[in-house]
Amino acid sequence: MRSLRKFGALFHKERAEQELDDEMRFHLEKQIEQNVAAGMSAEEARYAALRQFGPVEAIKEECRQNRAAYFAETLLADLRFGVRQLRRNPGFTAVAVITLALGIGANTAMFSVIYGVLLRPLPYPQPNRLVRLTWPGGNEDLTAEQFKFYHDHSPVFESTGAYRGLSTVKLEIGKSVHWIRTLPVTRGFFPALGVNPVMGRNFTPDEERSGGPEAVVLTHELWKSAFGSAPNALGRQVQLADQSFTVVGVLPAWFKFVDPADAFVPLRFTGSSADSGSNTSAIARLKPGVTLSKAHAAMAIVFKEFAGIYGSHPGEVGVALIPYQTFLTGGYRPSLLMLFGAVGFLLVIACANVASLLLARSASRQKEISVRLALGASRLRLLRQFFMESILLAVAGGGAGIVAAFWMLNGLVSSIPWDLLATDRIELSIPVLVFALLISLASSVAFGLASFFQTSRLDLNSALKEGWSRAGGGHTRMRKAIVGAQLALSLMMLIGAALLIESLHNLYEQPTGFDSRSLYAVVTPLERSHAASVTGVWNFDQAVMQHMRAVPGVKSAAVINEMPVASQFNIPVQRAGHLEDSIGAMQFRTASPDLFATMHVPLLRGRTFTEADTAASQPVIIISESLAREWWGSQNPIGDQVILGMYQGQSFAGLTEPPRTVVGVVGDVRAMGLDVPMQPTVYIPVTQAPGNLMSQWMRTAVFLVRAVGTAGVAAALRRAVADVDSTQRVTMTQPMTEVIAGTVSRPRFNSILLGLFASLALFLSALGLYGVISYWVTQRTHEIGIRMALGAQKSDILRMVIGQGIKLTLIGVTIGIVGAFGLTRFLSSLLYGVKPTDPLTFMAASLALLLVALFACFIPARRATNVDPMVALRWE
Amino acid sequence: MERSVDLLQGTLDLLILKTLDPEPMHGWGIAQRIQQVSKDVLQVQQGSLYPALYRLERQGWISSEWGASENNRRAKYYRLTKSGRKQLERETTHWQRFSTAVADILQAASS
């Protein structure tokens, strides 16, 4: 009831005012009456009554304050006043809102990503029970043997599933053809992730058996796009990579896996070379109530049993269980957090700019404020008004920021160089909007506080007497402190960006071992018709290379099984007769005779392959320089022998290979990733490739072509493949330089974004510095005039003003360097070839900041030199 | 004027409530009544009276309505509410205990 009355009073404010007036007037009239009765004249009586009554307006104000609706009423008034103030200064308002929108927008966009991929639980039921099983001694994946043993013997898992890599295959439904990505998975895969087919069923044990019936489970999307959501899709016979499969299930629409598969096929353990290597990725769902540490303890025992039966390899220390989300996000977590920190800095700098602007404005309003204080306005009320203005600014900035975030987010998500589980989970969701609101309010408090200190320190008398020009000393100090802090933060960001850019540069500078300029790569996943036999592959390769050589501008063409720098394939290899000379993960390549000539890889000893190296001739091998050094030292390896698929005398991967004679030594070529050291590599002729490796692994041909005169070459190379077989797909045609650039997309993403944020920060800080120095000059126009009248030269004035700015900048630089020393170590996992505290980088970044600061000060300094002494002296 | 005393903090509220107890009154009347009854010892300043009236009204102890004054002019009349009457009782008791205590101390000190 009372609140209702209060609400009503708000709308009847004018009536209330009127009543207050009437009441006061009534009182006065009564007093006059009394005075007249006491014998005064009418004039006297009125005058005396007013004196007796006291300060009418102040009393009325006190009455208003005691009225029920006072708070709400004045809030509205403040709001209106704030809007009016902001509209009266459109320039100031626009700059403040844009600055805030930038800061809030960048933070909101970045937080959307952080929330979508790091904070939000995975889109599976009870995702906290999901773990990834890894092999800490080797790489992340398990061997088939390990997986099967853990699957059968672990007491802590509700279900365990395995999967292998994606492959792109041809799906034929009757006459229609689709290229889709399939992922081989075990039956346990779906229950481990907590998903059931919405139609049909999971795979059966029979379908997992080698030689069992072929079955495929579709994603909802593929069911929709390729089968038109037809319910009778179940049971349909389709051709998958030229083999007949039965559609047995369709997954729910929400289901997504980190590898973007369109369909799932059974993963069969047949004792192949893929099974014996560590190629099997394993996930598991913990039983309810089982903690991670309990599961670890249990798995340590299971591993001991396993080692007791199968033996263990040196370096094997058991099984590691990693929470699945941690596993998925481990690769990009440091980058995202680093960038989030950077946009946080950016927001602080943006807020500081707005605070500085507000301070400058409140300084010019000081006289107005003093007058209002003298007339009886309470400081609290004034403060509330300033905060109202700040909140209005923040709300406007926040709104614009959310719009900006919407834009930025699109660009950000499409340029993220990591496989994310589901990019559609990165959106401006409710928690993100709440975050945007919170940071908007926090920023309004931040710059509202600046006004607070300003007003609470205001000395009424001196402000009224002296005018604002001299009373502004305190506010200038505060603005200087703000600008110093801005410069310090900017420098920290600049140093971080410089370190990342230097790392990127270092990566680019890494020798690849070949000449990537004017080299093109054409990737073709081989159709079954070509990949059926080694002869088939080689015939296709030769035909394509022949067509490629006919393309104008092409100097030479070659073929290899893996893309240099960007992908790798390894098998165990041993030096014949030397058990100790064994490498488990030797880089292995098949090559056409002119590969080294085409890539410009130097031949150091012996010969390259020739047309005479055929399936029927002597088995030969070419080794890389680093392998020659590692196994033969200073001796000549030519004529010595190595065995593929052999490790410490044990044969692996079902390979029974004759020893191969080393015929040549070539320079090292980077295998995978510019940041990975050169790895020992062996090459064999395509014609001599082991048949079972070929059918399982080497289903892709990478053609490398050296060509001059680049216009249209890429398209012509694509056509060359089509000329040989029009059904053969080409997945990629790219200059090799772009392929290499693609391998550093992550460090490039980091450095571009941080560089962008740092530049923005630098720009905003320079604006802040410019503002303070300009103000300083305006304040001292009088003083400058006197100096010039007394004979100071323009250069003296220039030096004086710039000196002010540089002093401030140097303080900022000092703080920034100290801060960067503390912070850059968090970057160390993102750096390559440069220390987090690299003194040269620190110096270069500081110098850059100084230069920008100098420029920012130069403009007001120039203006100062143009002061006309006569005008300046008359000023005020 | 020398005879008037400053009002103790909080006593003005009590005096207003007590003055309004018999009948509704306007602000001028309240001030006059307090002055008369106290034989000009207590003088209420307008600057304290009206804010106090607004405060008491917000607390719900008095209510106001516009009516005709003695010579038929519009005036704002204040009336004691039910909760105001209870408050008056509470404050009266409180005041009596307080003044007795002060008197006791003054007597003890002078003997």
Short mmCIF file of C-alpha atoms in Angstrom, two decimals, chain A residues 40 81 109 113 135 169 219 260 274 282 284 307 368 383 394 492 564 584 611 646 673 730 743 813 835 838 845 853 857:
data_model
loop_
_atom_site.label_atom_id
_atom_site.label_comp_id
_atom_site.label_asym_id
_atom_site.label_seq_id
_atom_site.Cartn_x
_atom_site.Cartn_y
_atom_site.Cartn_z
CA MET A 40 3.01 46.92 11.65
CA PHE A 81 19.62 15.66 -16.22
CA ALA A 109 33.29 -11.53 -27.80
CA VAL A 113 34.60 -17.99 -26.81
CA TRP A 135 49.58 -43.52 -22.70
CA VAL A 169 35.12 -41.43 -48.61
CA THR A 219 24.60 -38.37 -38.00
CA PRO A 260 33.65 -33.63 -37.66
CA ALA A 274 47.52 -49.73 -37.47
CA ALA A 282 40.25 -44.19 -26.20
CA ALA A 284 35.68 -43.87 -21.16
CA ALA A 307 52.48 -55.52 -18.37
CA GLU A 368 28.74 25.34 -11.85
CA LEU A 383 27.64 12.53 -6.64
CA ALA A 394 28.22 2.59 -19.48
CA MET A 492 52.82 -4.71 -21.22
CA PRO A 564 56.08 -31.79 -46.26
CA GLY A 584 60.26 -46.70 -33.33
CA GLU A 611 63.21 -45.28 -63.34
CA MET A 646 61.75 -53.80 -37.45
CA GLY A 673 55.42 -28.46 -37.75
CA VAL A 730 41.44 -33.12 -55.58
CA THR A 743 51.04 -24.88 -40.17
CA VAL A 813 57.34 2.75 -19.24
CA LYS A 835 62.83 -15.71 -23.85
CA ASP A 838 64.09 -10.86 -23.88
CA ALA A 845 58.49 -2.08 -27.40
CA ALA A 853 53.93 9.33 -26.95
CA CYS A 857 52.65 15.41 -27.17
#
